[in-house]
Every structure is written in C-alpha cells, then in structure tokens.
C-alpha cells in the first residue's frame, strides 16, 4: 500500500481548487525536539487562523478526560447489541456446515412452524468475498456456491433469541459437497481443489483490504500485484552485502468484543439501521446499493460500538439479512453474530514472505526484493509490501504480492492492513543486515531512514531505554536469556473529504456539535469537544457532542487512521465560523464591532479594552435569535505533500529456552501523529496497538482442520488473546509533529500504534537473547522450541 | 457433599424436581427452588421447559420476571430487564465481560441460570453507581482512561471493585490476577491496573481502610 498507489475508497486528497480566493498564513512546522520552524501556506480566505503549538493552547493537546467515560464506566452507553425497540425480534444467522459445494435444497418449514418464529430469509448473494469475473462459471443455482464453512446461508427472526437459536437449528440444508483446501501451501499446488472456478476479485472496503482486480490468476493463486522502482538487478550487483530471508505469519481474527451486528427497523418511509460499524456513511451507501433505496431514506445510528479494528464497514451479510427479516416480519430485528461466527467473518491474512536486500558496506540500501504469498481465504488483500516499499530510502525495488484463495472465511482490513506481516519480515531482515554489516541496528536505521520524526524517536529510544547496555546475541549463560530489540513502523496520511459537521450556539450559552462520524473507542467525541472548546473558550466536557447518526452532516468512515485528520479541521472551521456569526450578531448590543471580540480564558473580551469581558452566556443572551449555527466541510489539504507517520518501538524480553516461553518485560514506544489533540486518548490507543501486537506475535492463531475445513478454535478459550497477566511494563513517548496541512494538523494513530512493529521488535529481541532468528509467528512454546532446534518439527505449517 | 449422588441429575431434570407449577406461582426463594429438591424429586409437577415467573433481587430491588429455566442470568438481565450494562461476549465463560456479583462475589452471568439466582443478591454494573455518583472504581476508570471501546469495561469494573472489597490494598499482581479472566481487545489493561491501584492508594492514604487485610499474591 504505497502512498502513491493507495486508493482507499473515498479517501482522496483533493487539490485546492485553483480559483478559490486565498491568503498566505505562517504555520508552526516541525518537531519541537528539532526546533520548531515556520511554514507558509496558501489557505482559503475563510479558514481560521493558524493554531500555535500545543504548549500555547488551553484544551487542544492537553490530557483530557474521555467525553463518554462515565457512560462507559457505568454501563449506560448503548451499543448496537444493547438496542431494544418495541416489538423487536431477535435473529440468528444460519451458516454453512461444509467448506465447499453447492446447496441442493433448503427446507425452512420446520423453522417457520416453531412458535415465536416470525420470519426466515434465505440469502441470495454473499457480500464481502471475492466475486468471479465471469459469474456464469458457478453454474446455475438458486443459491450462492458455498466456499467456506461458516458462510452465511439464511437468517431466522423470532420473538426471543432462544427461539431464534432453536429455529436456526431447524433449517435443513442439503449440500453437494466438493473437494476443498484450507492450507495456503496446499492451495498453491496445480492440482489443488479450485476455490473459484475462474479468476475472482474482491473490491476494497473503506478500511482498506480487498486487492487488485487486473492481475493474472492461475488456479488459486491470484497475482502478482507487482511494484517496481529502479532496477533491482543493477542494485544487487552494486551491493557489498546481500541478505536473503524467509518469514511466515499466521491468520489473526479481529475478535472485537462486540460482534458484527445490526438492528434494522424497516419502515416504508425510512429504514433505521443501528450498526456496530466503523462507518455510518459506508453502511448507508451499501444499504442504498443493495436495496435500491435513496440514501435519504436510510438512517444509520452508531452511538457506541464495541471494537472494529478494520472489519466493520458497510452492510455486510448480517445487515442485509437483518433488513430482509425486518421487512418480512414488519418489525425491528436485531441480528448479532455469535462468537464462533465472529471468528469466521473476518481476519488478517497470513503470509509467506521471501526478502532479498542488498546494501553497501556503510549500510546504504541498493535494492529490495520481496515476494509474498498470503491467504485471505475467499477474499483478497494479503499483500505485505508496505513497509519494504515505504520505510527506507532505496532506489531499486521490486515487490510481487500474491493472494492464495482457500476455503476459509474472508480476510478484511485489519489495523494497518499488510503492515504487521510486512514489518515482521522486513524489520527483522534489516536487523539481519545490521548483523552482517556489524552495525548497531539503530545506527543502520539512522543511515537509511529519512523520516525526521523517526530520527527523534530513535533518539528517545537511546535516551530512555536500556538499549546502550545491550549484550551480544545469545550471550546470557543460563537457560533464561534476555534480549532487546527495536522495530519501526510506517503509515500514511489519508484524508476523507466526506467530513462535515454543524456547530450550534444557543441563546442560553450551550454549544452543540453534530456529525455522522462515529467513535470506535479511539476517543473521537473527546477530541471534537476539545476543538470546539478551544474555539469558544469553554471546557470540553461542557460542549455537547452528538455523533454517530447519519441525520447529522456526513462523517468520514473510520479506517486507515483517517478520522482525526479528516473531521477535526471541519469541526474547527465550523466552530470558528459559528463564533464569527455569534460575534457579528451580538456586537451591536455590546456596543462594539465583531472584529473587536475574542475569546480568552473562557471569556469573551474586547480586544481594545481587556477590562471589558463577559461570560459566553452573557454574550449569547444578546443573540437576536434563539440559535445560530455554522456548517463546514473538510477543506482540501494545505499542501499536496504525501506524508507518512510512524513510530519506533523497543522491547525487552526473556526467553526460557527450556520451556519455550517468552516473557515480554518492557515495551517503550516513541510515536508521532501530527499534532496530538488528546495525548491521553492517543496513549490509550498506542497501549492497545502494542498489546495487540504482542498478542499477534505470541499467542493468536486461527487453526483450520484440513479434514473438515472448520476453524477449530472459533472461541475465546482456544483462540488465545493476550490477557492481564501477559501485560508488560509499557511506556510511551508521544512527539508533536506539526505538518501545516489543515486547520488542526491532527492525524490518526490507530494503525501506527504498535500493532505494526511489535512482532518484529519481539523477533529482533528474541535474536538478541538467543542468537536464533524466529521466522514464524505466533512464537508459541512449540514454535519457539522448534526455532531453537529443541524439537524436531515446527508445529504450524 | 454427602448428598451429591442424590442430585446427580441433568440441570433440566433437576429443575423438574423443584416442585412448582409453572406460571402459577412466583418462585421467590432459593428454598422453594430446588435446594430442598430431594423430597420434591419424587412427586411434584414439572417446571419448564416453558416460561415461569421468578423473583430476582437486583441492585436492591425486587423484579418479577417470566423466563424459561434455560435462560441465563445475562439473558434475563439484558433482554428481559433492559439492564444492558452487563455485556455478553463469548457466552461460555471465557471472557468475563458478563461479570456481576452474586451475594457480593463476582460471577459470570452467562454461566448462571436465572433460576439459580433466585433468592440471591445480584449486583450489576448499574447498581454500582447511584444517580450521577459513580463508584470510586468507576470514577478512577474515567480518570485513568481505562477504557477505549468500552465493551469490556463493565466486566472489568465489577472485577476490580470486587477485588477492593475483599482486599483493600492489593498489589499490581493482585490486580492482574483479579482481571486475569477479563479480556480486553482494545488493550486497556495498563490503565485498568493504574485505576484500581489508585483507588486503593487513595483509600489507604485517606484512612478509609486499615491495612489488616493481607495481599493476595
Ligand atoms: S460472556 Fe460471560 S464469560 Fe464471556
Ligand atoms: S475497551 Fe474495548 S474491549 Fe476493552
């Protein structure tokens, strides 16, 4: 996903229209540790003035209590799973019990007869999977072809969840089963069962995922998607040192605690959809597409949502089924996936990566070559080339990414799609290069990395960790060996122009912000309150934030870390304009002019006579109307520069070489995300990314049974996720990085928060501890002992 | 467990022996409901599988609710009583999202049948705060940002608050142990630890608790 080729749907970086009147402003620019500079930008005339650095602001950049913290801590926040409407029915999805084949018949009569059952709906089309370029190849059938165990087939709605569950078991499906393949390596064989009878492609979602459509397909192997820069043959010929490596990563399931789900209330004049989604807009768009409805007749509501991590966009099969059931039963229907289904609905694809890197003896990179194979099951999007392509300066690059179809649930965008896999291989190979060059891994990166932010971040690693006391690899004498490692991440600045909001100021002094944007837990409500609060000089907790409802102005879908960078400038613009309207409306009554009014320390003051000051309420009381409001939409980026964000993460761990257990003891991360708006929330997200990264590196693994085609551990006891006792000591350093791109300079942190780096940093620390390179995750005791040569065979394929 | 062999029946079979005619009598005490099942086993009419009214004591209030014997406490709380602060994530005892207190002891509402909660004192996340006044652990969760999506948060709060009830001065290891069953996909653990220890330290510092209780781990 190179910036130049990134085409996440709806996330354009539009150029400033040429004719718009502009002015030139001076913006704070750069990183405080490097000394702040000034950057001139042409900005539209009605943009607010540039913000000073965070140190000079009242609310922006200050640790701020989560706006909806009390609602979450007291259990009052209503998630989609909690929605209860009068007359609401409960539904259960019926899914395939074979991994591959055709449906011969579906008998729903017994289910329909069960008392309490109100509707049964059989799926006509499966969404969120690759589609045949020539759909006729599937042959004639009333039903979609089954390509994975767990594929949705039908839905049942009843007066209680228990009846719906009973009824789902009464739906009788007869199959004509076909041979299947669930293993990536086996699926590449020329005689492997074909998951699709011809070439198939999957379009991307708002959160990334999906893959290229115009690539060759042979058997189950879809690709390559090739990217090329310079001439790698020449680059390798110029190299003093070559490193070749091979790495493997597993399938990870998203496992959000709230499962995918919807409550749909289908009424003739409006369809109301409560959705556990990362994009109210994406849900509305897909409902409009699927049901041929005008978007104006669809209302999507997401007040609280219990985690998405990339997998929750659009209508999904759950939304489509819930809507059909609601329409049939003429009642609202709640359909949440159960935990088993949640493990199958989406995942991070696995990978097999082969890397070759050439370098001069001083470390200068001369060529990078990457070939990757990964399976996104019946989907695509297993590419891993992002870090190799975008992290370091290297004139010659060749990457070939292949998707391998298997009879397994579809991959989906998952927190920094492709990057944790790519980084695990690439950042360890860079360390292998450092070993060959006899260079300190940090010093090698200092040589090849042009990012000013990561330069500061590496310095922080040197200053605040034990790095300088690193011992040589594998030098601990006893069976428990300690090691340190680092890895770096890269992510990209995407902006979604569908970012709008309205700010209302009321005569009683209250201020309200409305946008359809949703808060997945990253703290969007809080940063919006800080920005409005800064403009009006009022405490963020006193601003009323209403989001997650498409009745409000459109908001960006939250994928690819776009939310903060997209919506906050619109919010500041709207707040600034509303304030301007307020001042214009009340100035005559105050005996002055609008341009003589300003907010200062929570009060409205006369610029020419600071002794004259009023509370906001005293000022709004003078409004001639009960309400004034301003609506704003994201203006284009101030510059066409393509920016990246990143971080450097440090890990200290112990390996028990007798039991194969790894104990991560300490993680230190230095990260950048433009101008941090709420450091508290950013640090929470970084903690979360790091812990998800450790979980990915050490524990998580989807296990498929090649006899039945089932996922064997589709639950939370056998699919192991990091728990409290595996949490290391964590420290985060957040750097300010002023980029002069928008009226807030905010940027997201979700992707670059540690999920990208941790597996690689743990791999590098493992090497430092043991002198052995772990080429495979998860680093379970079995895989560790195999890696150390203490047991014969690696457990995982 | 001298009488263990006598009650060695399936759960539903056990319920059958409870000696109550469905839908006509509210089952309102543990005694009425099976804890004297031995004699009842022989002669009384069947309870369930259809719905029956039961009385539950939740957050200091009595609720009469009609449920099938197979309904879990989590289902009854959420679907029948609208107490949706208790979350269901795995529905089989592996995540602790559904943690409530039964007779002041943390319990998994997804692994407890509603009928088994009859006559017990049930506390849910809704019962921890009073109006706008949060329980100190809830307030500390807010102060320390011990939540992101918030879906695990009610269960975490219930586990941590229960820990402080039984051990007012826990160590970090004690807190980790107390929430070792509570899964959080967003990775809020470090702040959960900090919040819980903060409450304990604050209480100790202000003399609210004495340190007679020993550490757990
Ligand atoms: S929902 Fe009860 S333990 Fe997971
Ligand atoms: S806050 Fe999201 S699962 Fe814990």
Tab-separated table of C-alpha atoms in Angstrom, chain A residues 203-438:
chain	number	residue	atom	x	y	z
A	203	UNK	CA	-13.082	-4.809	-4.140
A	204	UNK	CA	-11.601	-2.866	-1.237
A	205	UNK	CA	-13.614	-1.578	1.700
A	206	UNK	CA	-13.452	1.853	3.276
A	207	UNK	CA	-10.866	0.473	5.665
A	208	UNK	CA	-8.557	-0.895	3.011
A	209	UNK	CA	-8.474	-4.649	2.461
A	210	UNK	CA	-9.512	-6.177	-0.823
A	211	UNK	CA	-6.946	-6.394	-3.556
A	212	UNK	CA	-6.112	-5.616	-7.153
A	213	UNK	CA	-8.519	-6.742	-9.883
A	214	UNK	CA	-6.385	-6.558	-13.001
A	215	UNK	CA	-3.896	-9.295	-12.158
A	216	UNK	CA	-3.477	-12.820	-13.536
A	217	UNK	CA	-4.882	-15.845	-11.708
A	218	UNK	CA	-3.622	-19.410	-12.030
A	219	UNK	CA	-5.561	-21.966	-10.036
A	220	UNK	CA	-5.956	-20.462	-6.583
A	221	UNK	CA	-3.046	-18.079	-6.999
A	222	UNK	CA	-4.196	-14.529	-7.696
A	223	UNK	CA	-1.462	-12.144	-8.722
A	224	UNK	CA	1.148	-10.955	-8.623
A	225	UNK	CA	0.494	-7.342	-7.962
A	226	UNK	CA	3.890	-6.025	-8.957
A	227	UNK	CA	5.509	-2.759	-7.945
A	228	UNK	CA	8.768	-1.663	-9.373
A	229	UNK	CA	11.177	1.178	-8.808
A	230	UNK	CA	14.579	1.452	-10.499
A	231	UNK	CA	16.427	-1.713	-11.449
A	232	UNK	CA	16.926	-4.334	-8.730
A	233	UNK	CA	19.364	-6.425	-10.798
A	234	UNK	CA	21.632	-3.425	-11.023
A	235	UNK	CA	21.080	-2.646	-7.334
A	236	UNK	CA	22.026	-6.143	-6.207
A	237	UNK	CA	25.111	-6.050	-8.458
A	238	UNK	CA	26.224	-2.841	-6.719
A	239	UNK	CA	25.725	-4.292	-3.232
A	240	UNK	CA	28.613	-5.224	-0.930
A	241	UNK	CA	26.331	-7.334	1.239
A	242	UNK	CA	23.257	-9.407	0.433
A	243	UNK	CA	20.703	-10.758	2.886
A	244	UNK	CA	18.069	-13.271	1.883
A	245	UNK	CA	15.370	-14.308	4.287
A	246	UNK	CA	12.088	-16.127	4.602
A	247	UNK	CA	9.299	-15.414	7.117
A	248	UNK	CA	5.871	-16.797	7.943
A	249	UNK	CA	2.910	-15.229	9.710
A	250	UNK	CA	-0.414	-16.738	10.737
A	251	UNK	CA	-4.057	-15.781	10.329
A	252	UNK	CA	-5.293	-13.496	13.083
A	253	UNK	CA	-9.001	-12.870	13.664
A	254	UNK	CA	-10.231	-9.402	14.618
A	255	UNK	CA	-12.131	-10.666	17.669
A	256	UNK	CA	-13.782	-7.389	18.571
A	257	UNK	CA	-15.681	-7.901	21.787
A	258	UNK	CA	-18.920	-6.672	20.256
A	259	UNK	CA	-19.626	-8.980	17.333
A	260	UNK	CA	-20.683	-7.737	13.919
A	261	UNK	CA	-24.338	-6.886	14.113
A	262	UNK	CA	-27.275	-4.692	13.270
A	263	UNK	CA	-30.710	-3.739	14.444
A	264	UNK	CA	-32.821	-2.845	11.426
A	265	UNK	CA	-36.231	-1.228	11.640
A	266	UNK	CA	-37.628	-1.308	8.113
A	267	UNK	CA	-40.448	1.167	7.641
A	268	UNK	CA	-41.805	2.284	4.277
A	269	UNK	CA	-40.776	5.919	4.752
A	270	UNK	CA	-37.433	5.306	6.442
A	271	UNK	CA	-35.172	2.393	7.225
A	272	UNK	CA	-33.440	2.866	10.561
A	273	UNK	CA	-30.236	0.909	10.999
A	274	UNK	CA	-28.370	0.603	14.297
A	275	UNK	CA	-24.982	-0.698	13.304
A	276	UNK	CA	-21.834	-1.832	15.062
A	277	UNK	CA	-19.806	-0.116	12.386
A	278	UNK	CA	-16.710	1.936	11.671
A	279	UNK	CA	-18.594	3.936	9.066
A	280	UNK	CA	-22.160	5.142	9.333
A	281	UNK	CA	-21.715	6.518	5.809
A	282	UNK	CA	-20.456	3.197	4.466
A	283	UNK	CA	-23.472	1.415	5.932
A	284	UNK	CA	-25.876	3.909	4.403
A	285	UNK	CA	-24.177	3.634	0.998
A	286	UNK	CA	-24.296	-0.162	0.938
A	287	UNK	CA	-27.880	-0.343	2.154
A	288	UNK	CA	-28.788	2.098	-0.616
A	289	UNK	CA	-26.958	-0.039	-3.190
A	290	UNK	CA	-28.315	-3.385	-2.051
A	291	UNK	CA	-31.922	-2.306	-1.549
A	292	UNK	CA	-32.052	0.304	-4.318
A	293	UNK	CA	-33.142	2.967	-1.864
A	294	UNK	CA	-32.294	6.653	-1.878
A	295	UNK	CA	-29.734	7.379	0.831
A	296	UNK	CA	-32.135	9.965	2.202
A	297	UNK	CA	-34.467	7.158	3.286
A	298	UNK	CA	-31.825	5.360	5.318
A	299	UNK	CA	-30.772	6.437	8.775
A	300	UNK	CA	-27.748	4.812	10.381
A	301	UNK	CA	-27.029	5.167	14.095
A	302	UNK	CA	-23.833	4.180	15.927
A	303	UNK	CA	-23.682	5.824	19.301
A	304	UNK	CA	-21.323	3.329	20.938
A	305	UNK	CA	-19.511	0.494	19.263
A	306	UNK	CA	-17.536	-2.338	20.765
A	307	UNK	CA	-14.472	-2.510	18.536
A	308	UNK	CA	-13.927	-2.964	14.837
A	309	UNK	CA	-10.188	-2.915	14.053
A	310	UNK	CA	-10.915	-2.670	10.328
A	311	UNK	CA	-13.546	-5.349	9.835
A	312	UNK	CA	-16.755	-3.401	10.268
A	313	UNK	CA	-17.793	-1.423	7.236
A	314	UNK	CA	-20.828	-1.460	5.011
A	315	UNK	CA	-23.978	-3.542	5.270
A	316	UNK	CA	-22.311	-6.948	5.479
A	317	UNK	CA	-24.311	-10.113	5.189
A	318	UNK	CA	-25.636	-9.513	8.710
A	319	UNK	CA	-27.088	-6.145	7.783
A	320	UNK	CA	-28.663	-7.417	4.601
A	321	UNK	CA	-30.219	-10.384	6.389
A	322	UNK	CA	-31.476	-8.261	9.292
A	323	UNK	CA	-33.054	-5.811	6.856
A	324	UNK	CA	-34.780	-8.544	4.873
A	325	UNK	CA	-36.074	-10.133	8.058
A	326	UNK	CA	-37.348	-6.795	9.317
A	327	UNK	CA	-39.092	-6.102	6.035
A	328	UNK	CA	-40.691	-9.557	6.022
A	329	UNK	CA	-41.752	-9.527	9.661
A	330	UNK	CA	-42.751	-5.877	9.660
A	331	UNK	CA	-40.894	-5.412	12.941
A	332	UNK	CA	-37.449	-4.285	14.067
A	333	UNK	CA	-34.906	-7.113	14.024
A	334	UNK	CA	-31.655	-7.467	15.947
A	335	UNK	CA	-29.036	-9.726	14.389
A	336	UNK	CA	-25.694	-10.034	16.139
A	337	UNK	CA	-23.225	-12.721	15.074
A	338	UNK	CA	-22.345	-15.246	17.742
A	339	UNK	CA	-18.723	-15.654	18.854
A	340	UNK	CA	-17.995	-18.560	16.517
A	341	UNK	CA	-19.322	-16.617	13.563
A	342	UNK	CA	-17.337	-13.554	14.636
A	343	UNK	CA	-14.103	-15.548	14.257
A	344	UNK	CA	-15.063	-16.526	10.725
A	345	UNK	CA	-16.457	-13.232	9.441
A	346	UNK	CA	-13.066	-11.531	9.082
A	347	UNK	CA	-9.334	-11.917	9.624
A	348	UNK	CA	-5.851	-10.661	8.956
A	349	UNK	CA	-4.453	-12.877	6.140
A	350	UNK	CA	-1.384	-14.996	6.755
A	351	UNK	CA	1.868	-14.688	4.812
A	352	UNK	CA	4.889	-16.442	3.452
A	353	UNK	CA	7.468	-13.809	2.553
A	354	UNK	CA	10.788	-14.044	0.783
A	355	UNK	CA	13.018	-10.989	1.006
A	356	UNK	CA	16.317	-10.045	-0.516
A	357	UNK	CA	18.095	-6.851	0.462
A	358	UNK	CA	21.354	-5.505	-0.933
A	359	UNK	CA	23.457	-2.853	0.782
A	360	UNK	CA	26.766	-1.063	0.600
A	361	UNK	CA	29.216	-1.724	3.410
A	362	UNK	CA	28.177	1.568	5.072
A	363	UNK	CA	24.573	0.361	5.162
A	364	UNK	CA	23.216	2.285	2.172
A	365	UNK	CA	20.487	0.171	0.620
A	366	UNK	CA	20.957	-0.656	-3.059
A	367	UNK	CA	17.997	-2.961	-3.741
A	368	UNK	CA	14.990	-4.565	-2.060
A	369	UNK	CA	13.067	-7.500	-3.459
A	370	UNK	CA	10.002	-9.029	-1.825
A	371	UNK	CA	7.789	-11.895	-2.909
A	372	UNK	CA	4.804	-12.660	-0.710
A	373	UNK	CA	2.052	-15.245	-0.681
A	374	UNK	CA	-0.830	-14.944	1.708
A	375	UNK	CA	-4.316	-16.263	2.051
A	376	UNK	CA	-7.308	-14.082	2.715
A	377	UNK	CA	-9.494	-17.194	2.367
A	378	UNK	CA	-12.245	-16.404	-0.133
A	379	UNK	CA	-11.132	-12.778	-0.215
A	380	UNK	CA	-8.033	-10.937	-1.357
A	381	UNK	CA	-5.757	-8.355	0.207
A	382	UNK	CA	-2.907	-10.395	1.662
A	383	UNK	CA	-0.174	-8.106	0.306
A	384	UNK	CA	2.645	-7.190	2.678
A	385	UNK	CA	4.862	-4.807	0.704
A	386	UNK	CA	4.031	-1.557	2.549
A	387	UNK	CA	6.992	-1.431	4.949
A	388	UNK	CA	9.535	-2.665	2.377
A	389	UNK	CA	8.282	-0.086	-0.107
A	390	UNK	CA	7.856	2.949	2.086
A	391	UNK	CA	10.109	2.855	5.127
A	392	UNK	CA	13.635	3.465	3.843
A	393	UNK	CA	15.456	5.189	1.066
A	394	UNK	CA	16.273	2.652	-1.631
A	395	UNK	CA	16.450	3.404	-5.359
A	396	UNK	CA	15.691	-0.119	-6.589
A	397	UNK	CA	12.656	-2.096	-5.507
A	398	UNK	CA	10.661	-4.987	-6.835
A	399	UNK	CA	7.700	-6.457	-4.980
A	400	UNK	CA	5.384	-9.252	-6.070
A	401	UNK	CA	2.351	-9.891	-3.880
A	402	UNK	CA	0.164	-12.945	-4.400
A	403	UNK	CA	-3.192	-13.806	-2.868
A	404	UNK	CA	-3.887	-17.508	-2.459
A	405	UNK	CA	-7.540	-18.488	-2.312
A	406	UNK	CA	-8.504	-21.099	0.270
A	407	UNK	CA	-11.858	-22.404	1.513
A	408	UNK	CA	-11.812	-20.214	4.601
A	409	UNK	CA	-13.539	-17.061	5.799
A	410	UNK	CA	-12.603	-13.824	4.044
A	411	UNK	CA	-9.759	-11.572	5.105
A	412	UNK	CA	-10.642	-7.971	5.821
A	413	UNK	CA	-8.816	-4.778	6.586
A	414	UNK	CA	-7.219	-5.226	9.997
A	415	UNK	CA	-5.387	-2.430	11.789
A	416	UNK	CA	-2.647	-1.413	9.324
A	417	UNK	CA	-3.533	-3.985	6.632
A	418	UNK	CA	-0.461	-5.912	5.489
A	419	UNK	CA	1.917	-3.962	7.698
A	420	UNK	CA	2.373	-6.155	10.785
A	421	UNK	CA	3.110	-9.087	8.462
A	422	UNK	CA	5.361	-6.980	6.244
A	423	UNK	CA	7.156	-5.421	9.177
A	424	UNK	CA	7.732	-8.779	10.883
A	425	UNK	CA	9.692	-9.916	7.831
A	426	UNK	CA	11.216	-6.633	6.701
A	427	UNK	CA	12.334	-5.158	10.016
A	428	UNK	CA	13.903	-8.472	11.025
A	429	UNK	CA	15.689	-8.645	7.672
A	430	UNK	CA	17.014	-5.137	8.268
A	431	UNK	CA	18.358	-6.430	11.594
A	432	UNK	CA	19.880	-9.413	9.785
A	433	UNK	CA	21.584	-6.881	7.534
A	434	UNK	CA	22.854	-4.980	10.577
A	435	UNK	CA	24.345	-8.222	11.911
A	436	UNK	CA	26.081	-8.878	8.578
A	437	UNK	CA	27.380	-5.322	8.448
A	438	UNK	CA	28.389	-5.499	12.091
